[in-house]
Tab-separated table of C-alpha atoms in Angstrom:
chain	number	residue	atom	x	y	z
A	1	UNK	CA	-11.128	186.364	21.513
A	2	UNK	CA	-8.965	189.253	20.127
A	3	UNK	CA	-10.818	191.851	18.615
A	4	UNK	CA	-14.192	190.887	20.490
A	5	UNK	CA	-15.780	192.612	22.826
A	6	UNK	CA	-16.751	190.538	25.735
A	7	UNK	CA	-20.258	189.324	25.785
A	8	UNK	CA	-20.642	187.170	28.645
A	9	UNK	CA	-23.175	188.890	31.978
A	10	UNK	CA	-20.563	187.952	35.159
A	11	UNK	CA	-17.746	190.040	34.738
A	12	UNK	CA	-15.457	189.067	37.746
A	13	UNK	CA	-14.219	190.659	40.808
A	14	UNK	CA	-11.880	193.322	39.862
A	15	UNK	CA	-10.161	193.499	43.217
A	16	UNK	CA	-10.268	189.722	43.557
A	17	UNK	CA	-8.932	188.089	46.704
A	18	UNK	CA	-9.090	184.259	47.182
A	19	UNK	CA	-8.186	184.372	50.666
A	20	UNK	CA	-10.964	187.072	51.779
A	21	UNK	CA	-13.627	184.770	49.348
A	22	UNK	CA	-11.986	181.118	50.942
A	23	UNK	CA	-13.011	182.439	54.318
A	24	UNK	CA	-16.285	183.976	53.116
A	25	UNK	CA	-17.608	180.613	51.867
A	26	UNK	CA	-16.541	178.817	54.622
A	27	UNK	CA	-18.227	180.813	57.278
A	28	UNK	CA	-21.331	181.175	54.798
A	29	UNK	CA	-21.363	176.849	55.812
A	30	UNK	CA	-20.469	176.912	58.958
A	31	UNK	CA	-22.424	176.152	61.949
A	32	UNK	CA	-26.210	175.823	61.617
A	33	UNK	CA	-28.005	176.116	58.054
A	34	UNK	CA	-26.115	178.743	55.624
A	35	UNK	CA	-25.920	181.928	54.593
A	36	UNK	CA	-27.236	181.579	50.598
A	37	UNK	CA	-27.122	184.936	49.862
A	38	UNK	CA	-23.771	185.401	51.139
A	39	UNK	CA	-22.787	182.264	48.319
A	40	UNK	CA	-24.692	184.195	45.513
A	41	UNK	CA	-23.178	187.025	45.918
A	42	UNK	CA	-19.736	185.775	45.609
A	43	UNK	CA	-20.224	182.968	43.403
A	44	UNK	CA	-22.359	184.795	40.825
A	45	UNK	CA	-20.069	187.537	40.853
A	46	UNK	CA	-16.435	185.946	40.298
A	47	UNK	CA	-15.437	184.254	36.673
A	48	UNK	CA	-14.908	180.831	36.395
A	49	UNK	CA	-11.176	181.203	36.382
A	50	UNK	CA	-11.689	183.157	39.772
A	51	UNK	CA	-13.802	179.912	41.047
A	52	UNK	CA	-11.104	177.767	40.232
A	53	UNK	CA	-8.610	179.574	42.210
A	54	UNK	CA	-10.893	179.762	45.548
A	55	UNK	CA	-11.848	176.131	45.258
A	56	UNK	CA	-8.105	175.388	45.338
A	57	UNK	CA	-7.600	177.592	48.154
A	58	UNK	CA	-10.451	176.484	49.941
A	59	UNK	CA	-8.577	172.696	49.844
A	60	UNK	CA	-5.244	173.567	50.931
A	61	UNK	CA	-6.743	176.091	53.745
A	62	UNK	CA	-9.474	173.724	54.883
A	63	UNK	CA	-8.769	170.274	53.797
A	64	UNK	CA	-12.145	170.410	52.229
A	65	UNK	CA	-13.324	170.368	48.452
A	66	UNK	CA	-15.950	173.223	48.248
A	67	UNK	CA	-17.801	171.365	45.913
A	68	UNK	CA	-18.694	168.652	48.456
A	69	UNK	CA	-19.817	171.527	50.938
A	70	UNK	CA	-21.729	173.002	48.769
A	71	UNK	CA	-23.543	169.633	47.825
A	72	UNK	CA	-23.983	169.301	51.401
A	73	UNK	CA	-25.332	172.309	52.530
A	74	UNK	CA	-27.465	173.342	49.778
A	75	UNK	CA	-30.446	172.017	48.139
A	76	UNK	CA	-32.681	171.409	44.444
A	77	UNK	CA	-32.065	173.744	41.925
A	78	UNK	CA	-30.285	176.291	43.730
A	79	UNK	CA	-27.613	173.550	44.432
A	80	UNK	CA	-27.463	172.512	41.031
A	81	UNK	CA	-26.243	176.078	39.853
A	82	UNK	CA	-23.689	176.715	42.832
A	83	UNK	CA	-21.989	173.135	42.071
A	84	UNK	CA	-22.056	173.439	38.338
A	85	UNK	CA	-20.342	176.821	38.661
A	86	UNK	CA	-17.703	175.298	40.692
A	87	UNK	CA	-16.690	173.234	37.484
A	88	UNK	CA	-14.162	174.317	34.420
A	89	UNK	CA	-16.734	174.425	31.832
A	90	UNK	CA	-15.221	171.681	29.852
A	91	UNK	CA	-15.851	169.070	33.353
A	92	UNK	CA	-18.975	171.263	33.380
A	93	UNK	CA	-20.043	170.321	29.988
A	94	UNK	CA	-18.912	166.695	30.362
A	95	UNK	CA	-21.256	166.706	33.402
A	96	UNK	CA	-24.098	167.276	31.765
A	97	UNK	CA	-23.631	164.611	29.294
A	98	UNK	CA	-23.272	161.971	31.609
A	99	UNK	CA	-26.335	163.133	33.189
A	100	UNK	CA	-28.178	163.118	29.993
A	101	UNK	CA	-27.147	159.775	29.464
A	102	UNK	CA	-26.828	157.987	32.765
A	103	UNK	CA	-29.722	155.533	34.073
A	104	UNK	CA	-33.079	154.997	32.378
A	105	UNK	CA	-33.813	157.380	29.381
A	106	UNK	CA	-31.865	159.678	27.587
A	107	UNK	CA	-31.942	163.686	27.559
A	108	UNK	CA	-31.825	163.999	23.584
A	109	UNK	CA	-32.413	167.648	23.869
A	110	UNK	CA	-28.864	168.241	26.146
A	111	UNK	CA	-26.808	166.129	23.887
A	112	UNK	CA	-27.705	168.437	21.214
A	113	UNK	CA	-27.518	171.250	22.661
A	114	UNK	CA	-23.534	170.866	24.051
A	115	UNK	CA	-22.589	168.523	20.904
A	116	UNK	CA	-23.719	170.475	18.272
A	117	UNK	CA	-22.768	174.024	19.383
A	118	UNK	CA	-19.308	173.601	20.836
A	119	UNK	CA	-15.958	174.375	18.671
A	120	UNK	CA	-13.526	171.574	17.788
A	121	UNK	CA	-11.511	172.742	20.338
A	122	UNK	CA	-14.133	172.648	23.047
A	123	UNK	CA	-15.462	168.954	21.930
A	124	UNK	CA	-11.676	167.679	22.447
A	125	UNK	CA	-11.432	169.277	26.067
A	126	UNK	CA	-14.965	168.207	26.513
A	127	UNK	CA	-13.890	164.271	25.761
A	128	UNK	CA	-10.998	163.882	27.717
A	129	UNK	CA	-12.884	165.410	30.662
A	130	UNK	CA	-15.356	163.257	29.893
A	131	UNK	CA	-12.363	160.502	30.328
A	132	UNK	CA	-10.892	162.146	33.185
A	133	UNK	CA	-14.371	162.420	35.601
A	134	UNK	CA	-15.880	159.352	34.875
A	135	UNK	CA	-12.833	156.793	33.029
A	136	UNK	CA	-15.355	156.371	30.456
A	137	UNK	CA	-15.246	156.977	26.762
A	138	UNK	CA	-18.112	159.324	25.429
A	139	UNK	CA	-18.087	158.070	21.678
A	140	UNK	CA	-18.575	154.503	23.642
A	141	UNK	CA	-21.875	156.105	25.730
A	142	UNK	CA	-23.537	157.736	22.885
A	143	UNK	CA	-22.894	154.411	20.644
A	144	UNK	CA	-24.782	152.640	23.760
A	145	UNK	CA	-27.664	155.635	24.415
A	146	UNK	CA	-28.827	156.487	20.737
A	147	UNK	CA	-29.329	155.140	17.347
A	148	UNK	CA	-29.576	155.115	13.703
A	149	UNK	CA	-28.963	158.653	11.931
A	150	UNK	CA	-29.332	160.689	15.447
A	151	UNK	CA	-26.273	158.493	16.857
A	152	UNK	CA	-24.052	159.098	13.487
A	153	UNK	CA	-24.289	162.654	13.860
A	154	UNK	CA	-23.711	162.756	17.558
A	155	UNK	CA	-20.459	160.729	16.291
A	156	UNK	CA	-19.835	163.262	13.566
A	157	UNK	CA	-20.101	165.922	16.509
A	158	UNK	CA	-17.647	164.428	18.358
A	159	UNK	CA	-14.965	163.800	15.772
A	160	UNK	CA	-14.489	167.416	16.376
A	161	UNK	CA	-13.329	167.309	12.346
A	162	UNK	CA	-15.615	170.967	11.182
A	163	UNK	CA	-13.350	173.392	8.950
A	164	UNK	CA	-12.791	176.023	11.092
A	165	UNK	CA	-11.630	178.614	8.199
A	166	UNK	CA	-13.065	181.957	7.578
A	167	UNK	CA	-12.837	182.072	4.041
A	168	UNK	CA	-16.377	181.386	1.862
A	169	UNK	CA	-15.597	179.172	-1.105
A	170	UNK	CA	-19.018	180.481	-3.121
A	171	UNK	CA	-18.784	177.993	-5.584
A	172	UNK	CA	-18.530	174.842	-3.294
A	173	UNK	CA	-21.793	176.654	-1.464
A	174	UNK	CA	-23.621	176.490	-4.271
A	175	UNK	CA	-22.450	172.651	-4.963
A	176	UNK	CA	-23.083	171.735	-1.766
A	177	UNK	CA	-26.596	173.210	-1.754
A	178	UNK	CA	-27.335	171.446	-4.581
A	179	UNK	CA	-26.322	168.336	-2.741
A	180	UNK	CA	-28.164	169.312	0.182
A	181	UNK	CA	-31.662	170.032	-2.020
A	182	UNK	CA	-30.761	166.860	-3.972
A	183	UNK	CA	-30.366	164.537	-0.787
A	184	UNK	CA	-33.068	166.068	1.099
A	185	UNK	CA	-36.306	167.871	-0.596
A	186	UNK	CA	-35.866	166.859	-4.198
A	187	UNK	CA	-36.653	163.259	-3.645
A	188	UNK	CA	-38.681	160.931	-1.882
A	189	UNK	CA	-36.350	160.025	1.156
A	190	UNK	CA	-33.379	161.809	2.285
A	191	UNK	CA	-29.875	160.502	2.037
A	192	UNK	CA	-28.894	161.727	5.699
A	193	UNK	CA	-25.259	160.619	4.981
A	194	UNK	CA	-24.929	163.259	2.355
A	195	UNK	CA	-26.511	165.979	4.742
A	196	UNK	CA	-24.402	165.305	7.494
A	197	UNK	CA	-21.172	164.993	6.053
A	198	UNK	CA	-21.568	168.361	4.887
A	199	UNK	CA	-23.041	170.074	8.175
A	200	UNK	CA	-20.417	168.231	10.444
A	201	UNK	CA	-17.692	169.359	8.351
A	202	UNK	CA	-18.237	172.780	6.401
A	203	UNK	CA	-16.635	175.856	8.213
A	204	UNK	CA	-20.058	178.145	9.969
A	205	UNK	CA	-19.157	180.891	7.331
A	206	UNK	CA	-18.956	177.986	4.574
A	207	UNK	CA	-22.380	176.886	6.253
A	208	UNK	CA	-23.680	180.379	5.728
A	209	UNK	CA	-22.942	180.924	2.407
A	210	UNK	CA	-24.436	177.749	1.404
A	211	UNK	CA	-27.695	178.087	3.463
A	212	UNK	CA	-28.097	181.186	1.457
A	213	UNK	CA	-27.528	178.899	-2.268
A	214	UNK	CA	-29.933	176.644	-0.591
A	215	UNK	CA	-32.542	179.138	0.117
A	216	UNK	CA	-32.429	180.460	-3.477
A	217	UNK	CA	-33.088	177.220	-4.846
A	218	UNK	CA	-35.717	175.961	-2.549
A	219	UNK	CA	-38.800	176.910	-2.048
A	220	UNK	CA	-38.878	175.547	1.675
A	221	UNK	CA	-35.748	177.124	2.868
A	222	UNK	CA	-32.942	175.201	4.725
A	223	UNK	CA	-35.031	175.215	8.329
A	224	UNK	CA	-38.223	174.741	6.173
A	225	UNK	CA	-36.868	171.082	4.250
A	226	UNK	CA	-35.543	170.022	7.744
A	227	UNK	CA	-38.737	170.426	9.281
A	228	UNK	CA	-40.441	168.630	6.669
A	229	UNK	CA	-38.068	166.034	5.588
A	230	UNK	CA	-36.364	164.817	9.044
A	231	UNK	CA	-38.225	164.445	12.443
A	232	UNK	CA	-37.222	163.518	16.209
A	233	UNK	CA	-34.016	163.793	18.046
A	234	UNK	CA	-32.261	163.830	14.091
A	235	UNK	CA	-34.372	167.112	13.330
A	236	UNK	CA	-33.213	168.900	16.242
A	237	UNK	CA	-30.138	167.789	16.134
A	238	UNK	CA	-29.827	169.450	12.477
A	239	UNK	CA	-32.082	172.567	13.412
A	240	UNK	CA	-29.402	173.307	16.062
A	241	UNK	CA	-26.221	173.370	13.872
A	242	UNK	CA	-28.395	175.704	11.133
A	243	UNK	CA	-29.467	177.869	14.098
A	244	UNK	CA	-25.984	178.500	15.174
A	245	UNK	CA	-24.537	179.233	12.144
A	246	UNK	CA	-27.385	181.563	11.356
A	247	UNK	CA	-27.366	183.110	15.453
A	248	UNK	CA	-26.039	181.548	18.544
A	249	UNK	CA	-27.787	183.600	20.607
A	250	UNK	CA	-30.945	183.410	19.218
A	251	UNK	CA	-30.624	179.880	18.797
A	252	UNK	CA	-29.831	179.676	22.974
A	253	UNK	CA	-32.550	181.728	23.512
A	254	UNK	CA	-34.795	180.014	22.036
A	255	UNK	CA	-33.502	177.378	23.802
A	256	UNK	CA	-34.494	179.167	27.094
A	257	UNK	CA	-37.599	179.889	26.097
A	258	UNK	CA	-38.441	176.096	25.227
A	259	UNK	CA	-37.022	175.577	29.098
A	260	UNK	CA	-39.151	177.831	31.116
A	261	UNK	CA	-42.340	178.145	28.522
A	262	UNK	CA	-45.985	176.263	29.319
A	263	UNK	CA	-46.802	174.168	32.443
A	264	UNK	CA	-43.653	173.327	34.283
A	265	UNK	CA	-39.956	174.408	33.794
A	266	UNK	CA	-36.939	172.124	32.397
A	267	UNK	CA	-35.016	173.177	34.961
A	268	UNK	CA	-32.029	170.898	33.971
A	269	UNK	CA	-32.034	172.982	30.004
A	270	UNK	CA	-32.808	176.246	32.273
A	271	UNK	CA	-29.885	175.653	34.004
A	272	UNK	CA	-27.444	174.320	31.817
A	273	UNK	CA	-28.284	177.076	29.155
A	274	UNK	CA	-26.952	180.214	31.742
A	275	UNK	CA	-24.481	178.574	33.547
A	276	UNK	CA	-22.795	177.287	30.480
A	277	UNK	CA	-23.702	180.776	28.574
A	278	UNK	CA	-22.924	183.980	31.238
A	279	UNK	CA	-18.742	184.391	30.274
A	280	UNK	CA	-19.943	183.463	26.448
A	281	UNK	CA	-22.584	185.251	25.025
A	282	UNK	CA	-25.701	186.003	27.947
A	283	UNK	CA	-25.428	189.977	27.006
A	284	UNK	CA	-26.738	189.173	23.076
A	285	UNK	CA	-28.981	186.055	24.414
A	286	UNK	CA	-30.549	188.856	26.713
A	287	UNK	CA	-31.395	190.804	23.733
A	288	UNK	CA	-32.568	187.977	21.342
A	289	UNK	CA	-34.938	186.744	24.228
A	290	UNK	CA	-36.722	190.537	24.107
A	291	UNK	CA	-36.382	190.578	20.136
A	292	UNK	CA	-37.868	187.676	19.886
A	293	UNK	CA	-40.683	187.149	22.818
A	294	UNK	CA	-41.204	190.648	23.770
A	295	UNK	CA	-40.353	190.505	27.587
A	296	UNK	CA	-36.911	190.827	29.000
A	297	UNK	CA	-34.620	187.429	29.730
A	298	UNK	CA	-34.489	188.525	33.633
A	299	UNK	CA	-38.668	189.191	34.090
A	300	UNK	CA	-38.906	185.665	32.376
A	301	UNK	CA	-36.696	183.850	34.626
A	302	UNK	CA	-37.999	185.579	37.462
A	303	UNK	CA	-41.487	184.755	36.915
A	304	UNK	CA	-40.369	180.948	36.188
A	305	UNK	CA	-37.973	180.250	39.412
A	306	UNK	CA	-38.543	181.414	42.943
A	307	UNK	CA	-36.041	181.477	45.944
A	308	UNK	CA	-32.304	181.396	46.138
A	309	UNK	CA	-32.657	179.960	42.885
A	310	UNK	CA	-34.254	182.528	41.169
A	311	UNK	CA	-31.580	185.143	42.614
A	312	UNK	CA	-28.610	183.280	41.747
A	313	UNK	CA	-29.920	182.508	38.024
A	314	UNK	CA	-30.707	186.377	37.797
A	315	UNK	CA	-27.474	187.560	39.286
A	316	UNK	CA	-25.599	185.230	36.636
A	317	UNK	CA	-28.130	187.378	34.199
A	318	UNK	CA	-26.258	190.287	34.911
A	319	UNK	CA	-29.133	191.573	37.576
A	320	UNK	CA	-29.572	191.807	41.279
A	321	UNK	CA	-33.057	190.366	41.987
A	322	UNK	CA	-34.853	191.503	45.403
């Protein structure tokens, strides 16, 4: 965005050649097993618009989609990364939804997390990739995967209908914090209808300014009458939109931490939080991760992941790992 510095940990090749990377890749997969740290090393290291240009090249100088090689030369985790990489993040994104969604069970936690962080803009691209990848409609699958209020703000999500102004209207903050405390903590039940027409629509900076109203009339605080009024899939689902208005960042984070934290590692969240994250915003989630847990990002992935997968997930950090 004009004006903003850029805050994403893989900063491209500067003296990019397609050509020189096509041939690369290919003899990283040729022949006998492959060369993975040849693929890290390049992959990690180009943008995605970079990707997109070698995959292309790839197909019209080998009459073979990269992708596929990759899927078939590579393995687990590590595998997962390379191939999501090769995607535009909106097929990317799309992706991940249909895996959160497809077959038995439903991965609440990744519908929330690309649904209720993504710009207007992003949802619509999102959609129609959504469309494009699998001819299905993603209104239709989250209609058929979820329920009650969870499923209506999923919906909301996907309208794609928030205010995307800058300008803070102070006194419809304060109105709509009064309808917030009034819907939520003031009475017994909560009228979610109230609650999420006005966090699926208000502006983030309109959010802001009324989380601050909020706080000054409650004594729980926004995050504090969420946690006590809502629960489930819905409470997340609200916690999220709250925590990115109030930090992205700290709200992906956090979302990291939740990933790699206790006995065994989401690996699915791990993954989908960096690869979707290193052009945004990985060089102020880097610094919320030490703020708030004391160790550095990279030492934490490291000690979660081992292998190829470790070094490509470090290298999209930013880092070279050993």
């Amino acid at each position: 965005m004009a004006g903003h510095t850029y805050q994403g940990t893989v900063v491209g090749s500067s003296d990019f050649d397609k050509e020189n990377d096509a041939v690369i890749l290919r003899k990283a997969m040729k022949g006998l097993g492959s060369d993975e740290r040849a693929i890290i090393d390049l992959v990690a290291t180009r943008t995605n618009e970079q990707r997109q240009e070698i995959r292309q090249y790839y197909k019209a100088c080998y009459g073979r989609e990269l992708a596929d090689d990759f899927k078939s030369e590579l393995s687990g985790n590590f595998k997962d990364v390379i191939v999501g990489l090769m995607d535009s993040p909106d097929v990317y994104d799309a992706t991940c939804l249909r895996k959160a969604m497809k077959g038995l069970g439903t991965d609440e936690k990744a519908l929330v997390e690309i649904l209720c962080t993504r710009t207007n803009e992003q949802i619509a691209a999102i959609k129609e990739a959504y469309k494009t990848e699998f001819k299905r409609s993603l209104e239709k699958d989250i209609e058929g995967d979820t329920s009650g209020d969870f499923k209506r703000l999923l919906l909301a999500m996907c309208a794609a209908g928030r205010e995307e102004n800058f300008e803070v209207d102070q006194d419809k903050a304060k109105k709509d914090a009064a309808q917030l405390y009034n819907a939520g903590e003031r009475y017994w039940g909560t009228n979610e209808a109230e609650i999420q027409r006005i966090l699926a629509i208000r502006s983030y900076t309109q959010l802001q300014a009324t989380f601050e109203e909020y706080n000054k009339i409650s004594k729980l605080g926004i995050d504090g009458a969420i946690e006590s009024e809502t629960s489930g899939d819905l409470k997340d689902g609200y916690l999220a939109i709250v925590k990115c208005v109030r930090n992205r960042a700290a709200f992906f984070a956090e979302r990291i931490n939740q990933a790699i934290k206790g006995l065994g590692t989401n690996n699915d969240m791990l993954i989908r939080c960096i690869v979707s994250r290193c052009e945004v915003d990985t060089v102020k989630i880097k610094e919320e991760y030490e703020k708030a847990y004391g160790t550095s990002l990279v030492d934490a992935v490291k000690g979660d992941t081992s292998g190829h997968y470790k070094h490509v997930l470090v290298a999209l950090l930013g880092e070279r790992s050993s």
